[in-house]
Short mmCIF file of C-alpha atoms in Angstrom, two decimals:
data_model
loop_
_atom_site.label_atom_id
_atom_site.label_comp_id
_atom_site.label_asym_id
_atom_site.label_seq_id
_atom_site.Cartn_x
_atom_site.Cartn_y
_atom_site.Cartn_z
CA MET A 97 -8.11 -15.37 25.87
CA THR A 98 -4.75 -16.91 26.65
CA GLU A 99 -1.52 -15.46 25.29
CA LYS A 100 -1.17 -18.40 22.90
CA GLN A 101 -4.71 -17.92 21.56
CA LYS A 102 -4.06 -14.21 21.05
CA LYS A 103 -0.97 -15.03 19.02
CA TRP A 104 -2.93 -17.46 16.84
CA VAL A 105 -5.66 -14.89 16.26
CA PHE A 106 -3.18 -12.18 15.26
CA ALA A 107 -1.16 -14.61 13.11
CA ALA A 108 -4.36 -15.64 11.34
CA ALA A 109 -5.36 -11.99 10.90
CA PHE A 110 -1.93 -11.19 9.48
CA GLY A 111 -2.17 -14.14 7.08
CA ILE A 112 -5.63 -13.06 5.98
CA PHE A 113 -4.30 -9.53 5.43
CA ILE A 114 -1.46 -10.83 3.22
CA VAL A 115 -3.89 -12.99 1.20
CA PHE A 116 -6.23 -10.00 0.91
CA CYS A 117 -3.42 -7.78 -0.39
CA VAL A 118 -2.27 -10.33 -2.96
CA LEU A 119 -5.82 -11.04 -4.15
CA THR A 120 -6.64 -7.33 -4.26
CA GLY A 121 -3.50 -6.67 -6.28
CA TRP A 122 -4.27 -9.51 -8.67
CA LEU A 123 -8.04 -9.12 -9.05
CA ILE A 124 -8.33 -5.32 -8.78
CA GLY A 125 -4.84 -3.88 -9.17
CA VAL A 126 -3.94 -5.57 -12.45
CA PRO A 127 -7.20 -4.57 -14.22
CA MET A 128 -6.97 -1.08 -12.70
CA VAL A 129 -3.43 -0.57 -14.03
CA GLU A 130 -4.38 -1.94 -17.45
CA PHE A 131 -7.38 0.42 -17.51
CA ALA A 132 -5.24 3.41 -16.51
CA ASN A 133 -2.69 2.51 -19.19
CA ASP A 134 -5.30 3.48 -21.80
CA PRO A 135 -5.66 7.22 -21.11
CA GLU A 136 -8.33 7.85 -23.74
CA ARG A 137 -10.59 5.10 -22.37
CA PHE A 138 -9.92 6.33 -18.82
CA ARG A 139 -10.88 9.88 -19.78
CA GLU A 140 -14.10 8.69 -21.42
CA TRP A 141 -14.97 6.75 -18.28
CA VAL A 142 -14.32 9.80 -16.09
CA ASP A 143 -16.45 12.03 -18.33
CA ALA A 144 -19.30 9.49 -18.37
CA SER A 145 -19.17 8.90 -14.60
CA GLY A 146 -19.50 12.52 -13.49
CA ILE A 147 -18.75 13.08 -9.80
CA TRP A 148 -18.54 9.33 -9.16
CA GLY A 149 -15.58 9.14 -11.52
CA ARG A 150 -13.70 11.51 -9.26
CA VAL A 151 -14.75 9.66 -6.10
CA LEU A 152 -13.73 6.31 -7.60
CA PHE A 153 -10.45 7.76 -8.78
CA VAL A 154 -9.64 8.90 -5.22
CA GLY A 155 -10.57 5.36 -4.14
CA MET A 156 -8.10 3.97 -6.69
CA VAL A 157 -5.34 6.13 -5.24
CA VAL A 158 -6.25 5.08 -1.68
CA LEU A 159 -6.14 1.42 -2.75
CA GLN A 160 -2.77 1.97 -4.42
CA VAL A 161 -1.39 3.50 -1.20
CA VAL A 162 -2.79 0.81 1.12
CA VAL A 163 -1.85 -2.11 -1.15
CA ALA A 164 1.56 -0.59 -1.78
CA PHE A 165 2.73 -2.99 -4.46
CA ILE A 166 0.08 -1.83 -6.94
CA PRO A 167 2.06 0.56 -9.15
CA GLY A 168 0.84 4.13 -8.93
CA GLU A 169 2.47 5.60 -12.03
CA PRO A 170 -0.19 4.55 -14.58
CA VAL A 171 -2.97 5.87 -12.34
CA GLU A 172 -1.14 9.15 -11.78
CA LEU A 173 -0.50 9.63 -15.49
CA ALA A 174 -4.11 8.83 -16.32
CA GLU A 175 -5.36 11.36 -13.76
CA GLY A 176 -3.36 14.13 -15.39
CA TYR A 177 -4.82 13.25 -18.77
CA ALA A 178 -8.38 12.79 -17.52
CA PHE A 179 -8.69 15.64 -15.01
CA GLY A 180 -5.99 18.11 -16.01
CA PHE A 181 -3.09 19.28 -13.89
CA TRP A 182 -4.83 21.13 -11.04
CA ALA A 183 -7.89 18.93 -10.53
CA GLY A 184 -5.84 15.76 -11.04
CA SER A 185 -3.21 16.89 -8.56
CA ALA A 186 -5.86 17.79 -5.99
CA LEU A 187 -7.64 14.43 -6.38
CA THR A 188 -4.35 12.53 -6.21
CA MET A 189 -3.29 14.39 -3.07
CA ALA A 190 -6.69 13.68 -1.49
CA GLY A 191 -6.22 9.97 -2.26
CA PHE A 192 -2.66 10.01 -0.90
CA LEU A 193 -3.78 11.74 2.28
CA LEU A 194 -6.70 9.35 2.87
CA GLY A 195 -4.60 6.29 2.04
CA SER A 196 -1.70 7.42 4.23
CA TRP A 197 -4.06 8.20 7.09
CA LEU A 198 -5.61 4.72 6.76
CA VAL A 199 -2.20 3.01 6.75
CA PHE A 200 -1.10 5.10 9.73
CA ALA A 201 -4.28 4.22 11.64
CA LEU A 202 -3.89 0.49 10.90
CA VAL A 203 -0.24 0.46 11.94
CA ARG A 204 -1.04 2.48 15.04
CA LYS A 205 -3.77 0.01 16.02
CA PHE A 206 -2.19 -3.31 15.02
CA GLY A 207 1.53 -2.68 14.40
CA VAL A 208 3.08 -3.67 17.72
CA LYS A 209 0.54 -6.44 18.26
CA LEU A 210 1.47 -8.00 14.92
CA VAL A 211 5.17 -7.84 15.73
CA GLU A 212 4.46 -9.44 19.11
CA VAL A 213 2.84 -12.38 17.32
CA PHE A 214 6.22 -13.34 15.93
CA PHE A 215 8.59 -12.01 18.60
CA HIS A 216 8.36 -12.03 22.37
CA LYS A 217 8.24 -8.63 24.10
CA ASN A 218 11.69 -9.25 25.59
CA LYS A 219 13.18 -9.76 22.13
CA ILE A 220 11.54 -6.56 20.90
CA ALA A 221 12.97 -4.68 23.89
CA GLU A 222 16.46 -5.94 22.93
CA LEU A 223 16.19 -3.97 19.68
CA ARG A 224 16.69 -0.67 21.44
CA PHE A 225 18.80 0.62 18.56
CA LEU A 226 15.57 0.92 16.56
CA GLN A 227 14.28 3.36 19.16
CA ASN A 228 17.14 5.72 18.31
CA PRO A 229 15.69 7.94 15.52
CA ARG A 230 19.08 8.45 13.85
CA LYS A 231 19.86 4.73 13.68
CA ALA A 232 16.32 3.89 12.56
CA LYS A 233 16.63 6.41 9.70
CA ILE A 234 19.95 4.91 8.62
CA ILE A 235 18.46 1.41 8.61
CA ALA A 236 15.44 2.61 6.63
CA PHE A 237 17.78 4.34 4.17
CA LEU A 238 19.79 1.14 3.70
CA LEU A 239 16.69 -1.07 3.34
CA MET A 240 14.91 1.17 0.82
CA PRO A 241 16.86 -0.04 -2.26
CA ILE A 242 16.10 -3.64 -1.31
CA VAL A 243 12.39 -2.89 -0.88
CA ASN A 244 12.33 -1.00 -4.19
CA ARG A 245 14.02 -3.92 -5.97
CA VAL A 246 11.51 -6.41 -4.56
CA GLU A 247 8.65 -4.14 -5.64
CA SER A 248 10.18 -3.82 -9.11
CA LEU A 249 10.41 -7.60 -9.45
CA PHE A 250 6.83 -7.97 -8.23
CA ASN A 251 5.64 -5.43 -10.80
CA ARG A 252 7.50 -7.24 -13.56
CA VAL A 253 5.90 -10.55 -12.66
CA PHE A 254 2.34 -9.45 -11.99
CA PHE A 255 1.97 -6.33 -14.12
CA LYS A 256 4.37 -7.33 -16.93
CA ARG A 257 6.23 -4.03 -16.64
CA LYS A 258 9.86 -3.51 -17.54
#
């Protein structure tokens, strides 16, 4: 494959990933959050589902971690109500660990390749200040409020949250 074809393939894959995240958030995330916002119904579902309720709950947490703009608070509150403190905390941590591992693995495999789709290797090399851990942490610290604000606006629009 030529370099240009590789870029088109990765750009298409990135576009498909973005569409997947938005559709997942809309088609699965919104109903999931609405379901978790009714703790009594959620608890009944967990009790009726047996072990699969716990497995699916961990899957909900993994999905919330991977598709980061799905709000996690309703799911976390529902888990405490449905499973109790200790079991709910353990299941939530299992979901966080699996979801974080999955995100880490995806970024490790595709991260640099996706950046190279949009920027030439020489341009990436010019950003040496990002390779300095102290400067990278400062930039992340400064960008976090912006990211949180964008997520808050997204939640307001799609999940009708205040």
